PDB file of C-alpha atoms in Angstrom:
ATOM      1  CA  MET A   1     -14.183  19.593 -56.359  1.00  0.00           C
ATOM      2  CA  PHE A   2     -14.457  22.072 -59.204  1.00  0.00           C
ATOM      3  CA  ASN A   3     -18.290  22.072 -59.284  1.00  0.00           C
ATOM      4  CA  GLU A   4     -18.633  23.110 -55.637  1.00  0.00           C
ATOM      5  CA  LYS A   5     -20.209  26.472 -55.091  1.00  0.00           C
ATOM      6  CA  LYS A   6     -18.394  28.827 -52.810  1.00  0.00           C
ATOM      7  CA  GLU A   7     -20.510  30.768 -50.416  1.00  0.00           C
ATOM      8  CA  ASN A   8     -19.728  34.353 -49.842  1.00  0.00           C
ATOM      9  CA  PRO A   9     -18.960  34.756 -46.232  1.00  0.00           C
ATOM     10  CA  ASN A  10     -18.938  38.568 -46.588  1.00  0.00           C
ATOM     11  CA  PRO A  11     -22.578  39.747 -46.973  1.00  0.00           C
ATOM     12  CA  VAL A  12     -21.435  43.427 -47.586  1.00  0.00           C
ATOM     13  CA  GLY A  13     -21.436  42.683 -51.409  1.00  0.00           C
ATOM     14  CA  GLU A  14     -25.182  41.923 -51.245  1.00  0.00           C
ATOM     15  CA  ARG A  15     -27.624  44.550 -52.645  1.00  0.00           C
ATOM     16  CA  ASN A  16     -31.193  45.037 -51.414  1.00  0.00           C
ATOM     17  CA  ILE A  17     -33.569  46.915 -53.789  1.00  0.00           C
ATOM     18  CA  ILE A  18     -36.871  48.583 -53.035  1.00  0.00           C
ATOM     19  CA  ALA A  19     -38.212  48.904 -56.595  1.00  0.00           C
ATOM     20  CA  LYS A  20     -40.228  51.702 -58.118  1.00  0.00           C
ATOM     21  CA  ASN A  21     -43.930  51.556 -57.179  1.00  0.00           C
ATOM     22  CA  SER A  22     -43.026  49.712 -54.023  1.00  0.00           C
ATOM     23  CA  SER A  23     -43.534  50.959 -50.557  1.00  0.00           C
ATOM     24  CA  LEU A  24     -42.340  49.709 -47.206  1.00  0.00           C
ATOM     25  CA  VAL A  25     -43.221  50.879 -43.639  1.00  0.00           C
ATOM     26  CA  GLY A  26     -40.884  49.571 -40.937  1.00  0.00           C
ATOM     27  CA  ASP A  27     -37.244  49.147 -39.919  1.00  0.00           C
ATOM     28  CA  ILE A  28     -34.523  47.487 -41.954  1.00  0.00           C
ATOM     29  CA  LYS A  29     -31.196  46.242 -40.801  1.00  0.00           C
ATOM     30  CA  SER A  30     -28.601  44.696 -42.999  1.00  0.00           C
ATOM     31  CA  ASP A  31     -24.919  44.457 -43.717  1.00  0.00           C
ATOM     32  CA  GLY A  32     -25.469  44.894 -47.423  1.00  0.00           C
ATOM     33  CA  ASP A  33     -26.082  47.860 -49.787  1.00  0.00           C
ATOM     34  CA  PHE A  34     -29.553  49.361 -50.336  1.00  0.00           C
ATOM     35  CA  ARG A  35     -31.016  51.014 -53.398  1.00  0.00           C
ATOM     36  CA  VAL A  36     -34.331  52.738 -52.972  1.00  0.00           C
ATOM     37  CA  ASP A  37     -36.423  53.666 -56.077  1.00  0.00           C
ATOM     38  CA  GLY A  38     -39.728  53.266 -54.198  1.00  0.00           C
ATOM     39  CA  LYS A  39     -40.900  54.624 -50.915  1.00  0.00           C
ATOM     40  CA  ILE A  40     -39.654  53.797 -47.324  1.00  0.00           C
ATOM     41  CA  GLU A  41     -40.982  55.128 -44.034  1.00  0.00           C
ATOM     42  CA  GLY A  42     -38.902  53.875 -41.190  1.00  0.00           C
ATOM     43  CA  THR A  43     -35.267  53.172 -40.377  1.00  0.00           C
ATOM     44  CA  ILE A  44     -32.508  51.822 -42.550  1.00  0.00           C
ATOM     45  CA  GLN A  45     -29.462  50.651 -40.777  1.00  0.00           C
ATOM     46  CA  THR A  46     -26.526  49.101 -42.734  1.00  0.00           C
ATOM     47  CA  SER A  47     -22.687  48.975 -42.762  1.00  0.00           C
ATOM     48  CA  GLY A  48     -22.916  49.435 -46.674  1.00  0.00           C
ATOM     49  CA  ARG A  49     -24.034  52.088 -49.031  1.00  0.00           C
ATOM     50  CA  VAL A  50     -27.523  53.486 -49.420  1.00  0.00           C
ATOM     51  CA  VAL A  51     -28.611  54.884 -52.726  1.00  0.00           C
ATOM     52  CA  ILE A  52     -31.918  56.817 -53.158  1.00  0.00           C
ATOM     53  CA  GLY A  53     -32.745  56.951 -56.755  1.00  0.00           C
ATOM     54  CA  LYS A  54     -34.454  59.854 -58.619  1.00  0.00           C
ATOM     55  CA  GLU A  55     -37.939  58.748 -57.741  1.00  0.00           C
ATOM     56  CA  GLY A  56     -37.045  57.294 -54.422  1.00  0.00           C
ATOM     57  CA  TYR A  57     -38.368  58.671 -51.148  1.00  0.00           C
ATOM     58  CA  VAL A  58     -37.224  57.897 -47.644  1.00  0.00           C
ATOM     59  CA  SER A  59     -38.815  59.345 -44.398  1.00  0.00           C
ATOM     60  CA  GLY A  60     -37.222  58.386 -41.193  1.00  0.00           C
ATOM     61  CA  THR A  61     -33.665  57.447 -40.176  1.00  0.00           C
ATOM     62  CA  ILE A  62     -30.773  56.198 -42.247  1.00  0.00           C
ATOM     63  CA  ASP A  63     -27.591  55.079 -40.566  1.00  0.00           C
ATOM     64  CA  CYS A  64     -24.975  53.873 -43.089  1.00  0.00           C
ATOM     65  CA  THR A  65     -21.308  54.040 -44.194  1.00  0.00           C
ATOM     66  CA  ASN A  66     -21.923  55.871 -47.546  1.00  0.00           C
ATOM     67  CA  ALA A  67     -24.889  57.442 -49.158  1.00  0.00           C
ATOM     68  CA  ASP A  68     -25.734  58.693 -52.728  1.00  0.00           C
ATOM     69  CA  ILE A  69     -28.980  60.599 -52.985  1.00  0.00           C
ATOM     70  CA  GLU A  70     -30.734  61.571 -56.141  1.00  0.00           C
ATOM     71  CA  GLY A  71     -34.342  61.486 -54.733  1.00  0.00           C
ATOM     72  CA  THR A  72     -36.013  62.805 -51.550  1.00  0.00           C
ATOM     73  CA  PHE A  73     -35.106  62.183 -47.935  1.00  0.00           C
ATOM     74  CA  SER A  74     -36.662  63.627 -44.836  1.00  0.00           C
ATOM     75  CA  GLY A  75     -35.537  62.806 -41.284  1.00  0.00           C
ATOM     76  CA  LYS A  76     -32.278  61.896 -39.593  1.00  0.00           C
ATOM     77  CA  LEU A  77     -29.346  60.861 -41.824  1.00  0.00           C
ATOM     78  CA  ILE A  78     -26.079  59.540 -40.256  1.00  0.00           C
ATOM     79  CA  VAL A  79     -23.260  58.758 -42.802  1.00  0.00           C
ATOM     80  CA  ASP A  80     -20.003  57.565 -41.415  1.00  0.00           C
ATOM     81  CA  GLN A  81     -17.993  58.499 -44.543  1.00  0.00           C
ATOM     82  CA  ILE A  82     -19.124  60.206 -47.768  1.00  0.00           C
ATOM     83  CA  LEU A  83     -22.659  61.675 -48.396  1.00  0.00           C
ATOM     84  CA  SER A  84     -23.016  62.584 -52.024  1.00  0.00           C
ATOM     85  CA  LEU A  85     -26.002  64.691 -53.155  1.00  0.00           C
ATOM     86  CA  LYS A  86     -26.878  64.679 -56.820  1.00  0.00           C
ATOM     87  CA  SER A  87     -28.473  67.661 -58.597  1.00  0.00           C
ATOM     88  CA  THR A  88     -31.956  66.139 -58.251  1.00  0.00           C
ATOM     89  CA  ALA A  89     -31.658  65.493 -54.425  1.00  0.00           C
ATOM     90  CA  ASP A  90     -34.032  67.072 -51.844  1.00  0.00           C
ATOM     91  CA  ILE A  91     -32.830  66.661 -48.299  1.00  0.00           C
ATOM     92  CA  SER A  92     -34.537  67.954 -45.133  1.00  0.00           C
ATOM     93  CA  GLY A  93     -33.887  67.139 -41.431  1.00  0.00           C
ATOM     94  CA  ASP A  94     -30.773  66.388 -39.376  1.00  0.00           C
ATOM     95  CA  VAL A  95     -27.575  65.219 -41.119  1.00  0.00           C
ATOM     96  CA  VAL A  96     -24.279  63.949 -39.604  1.00  0.00           C
ATOM     97  CA  MET A  97     -21.541  62.829 -42.100  1.00  0.00           C
ATOM     98  CA  GLY A  98     -17.844  62.378 -42.526  1.00  0.00           C
ATOM     99  CA  LYS A  99     -17.540  64.313 -45.945  1.00  0.00           C
ATOM    100  CA  LEU A 100     -20.176  65.973 -48.082  1.00  0.00           C
ATOM    101  CA  SER A 101     -20.365  66.282 -51.862  1.00  0.00           C
ATOM    102  CA  VAL A 102     -23.110  68.499 -53.287  1.00  0.00           C
ATOM    103  CA  GLU A 103     -23.870  69.001 -57.020  1.00  0.00           C
ATOM    104  CA  PRO A 104     -25.380  72.255 -58.130  1.00  0.00           C
ATOM    105  CA  GLY A 105     -29.187  72.065 -58.077  1.00  0.00           C
ATOM    106  CA  ALA A 106     -29.561  69.911 -54.939  1.00  0.00           C
ATOM    107  CA  VAL A 107     -31.861  71.082 -52.226  1.00  0.00           C
ATOM    108  CA  PHE A 108     -30.290  70.845 -48.721  1.00  0.00           C
ATOM    109  CA  ASN A 109     -32.559  72.179 -45.963  1.00  0.00           C
ATOM    110  CA  ALA A 110     -31.044  70.455 -42.913  1.00  0.00           C
ATOM    111  CA  THR A 111     -29.043  71.021 -39.729  1.00  0.00           C
ATOM    112  CA  CYS A 112     -25.635  69.580 -40.511  1.00  0.00           C
ATOM    113  CA  ALA A 113     -22.695  68.289 -38.490  1.00  0.00           C
ATOM    114  CA  MET A 114     -19.524  67.062 -39.940  1.00  0.00           C
ATOM    115  CA  LYS A 115     -17.530  64.305 -38.254  1.00  0.00           C
ATOM    116  CA  SER A 116     -13.860  64.823 -38.230  1.00  0.00           C
ATOM    117  CA  ALA A 117     -10.777  62.956 -37.169  1.00  0.00           C
ATOM    118  CA  VAL A 118      -8.896  64.708 -34.431  1.00  0.00           C
ATOM    119  CA  LYS A 119      -5.273  63.626 -33.725  1.00  0.00           C
ATOM    120  CA  VAL A 120      -4.471  63.393 -30.084  1.00  0.00           C
ATOM    121  CA  ILE A 121      -0.864  63.008 -29.102  1.00  0.00           C
ATOM    122  CA  GLN A 122      -0.269  61.167 -25.752  1.00  0.00           C
ATOM    123  CA  ASN A 123       3.080  60.147 -24.565  1.00  0.00           C
ATOM    124  CA  GLY A 124       4.587  60.420 -28.018  1.00  0.00           C
ATOM    125  CA  ALA A 125       2.119  58.097 -29.678  1.00  0.00           C
ATOM    126  CA  GLU A 126      -0.634  59.496 -32.147  1.00  0.00           C
ATOM    127  CA  LYS A 127      -4.164  58.406 -31.669  1.00  0.00           C
ATOM    128  CA  THR A 128      -7.045  59.313 -33.982  1.00  0.00           C
ATOM    129  CA  LYS A 129     -10.312  60.287 -32.237  1.00  0.00           C
ATOM    130  CA  LYS A 130     -13.587  60.788 -34.097  1.00  0.00           C
ATOM    131  CA  THR A 131     -15.822  63.685 -33.149  1.00  0.00           C
ATOM    132  CA  ALA A 132     -19.189  64.765 -34.243  1.00  0.00           C
TER     133      ALA A 132
END
């Protein structure tokens, strides 16, 4: 009874790591978070957070809920909530996000679109509509 292991039914707490000196070519889909300290060429799709470390490099597409970038990204970046660029970040390509935080020193050479919540009032009831 007390020695039974409880399985975590919520995989969002899981972390996936692409370590330094590792490289991956291909597409990744997961519900967990990702940390990239190596090199990825392809697509990362997750409902969690993506972190690209200082020496990390991603070329391709990222579709995630939140992202913290310290390294290099090139391609299409879709972040549903908050994109945070640290001072060492180097971003190029197309970016769509909910909110953007940029530290001084970050390089941001991208076309940028910010999602916003638009309130639509119909028949006295408020509805929130997301736009890009």
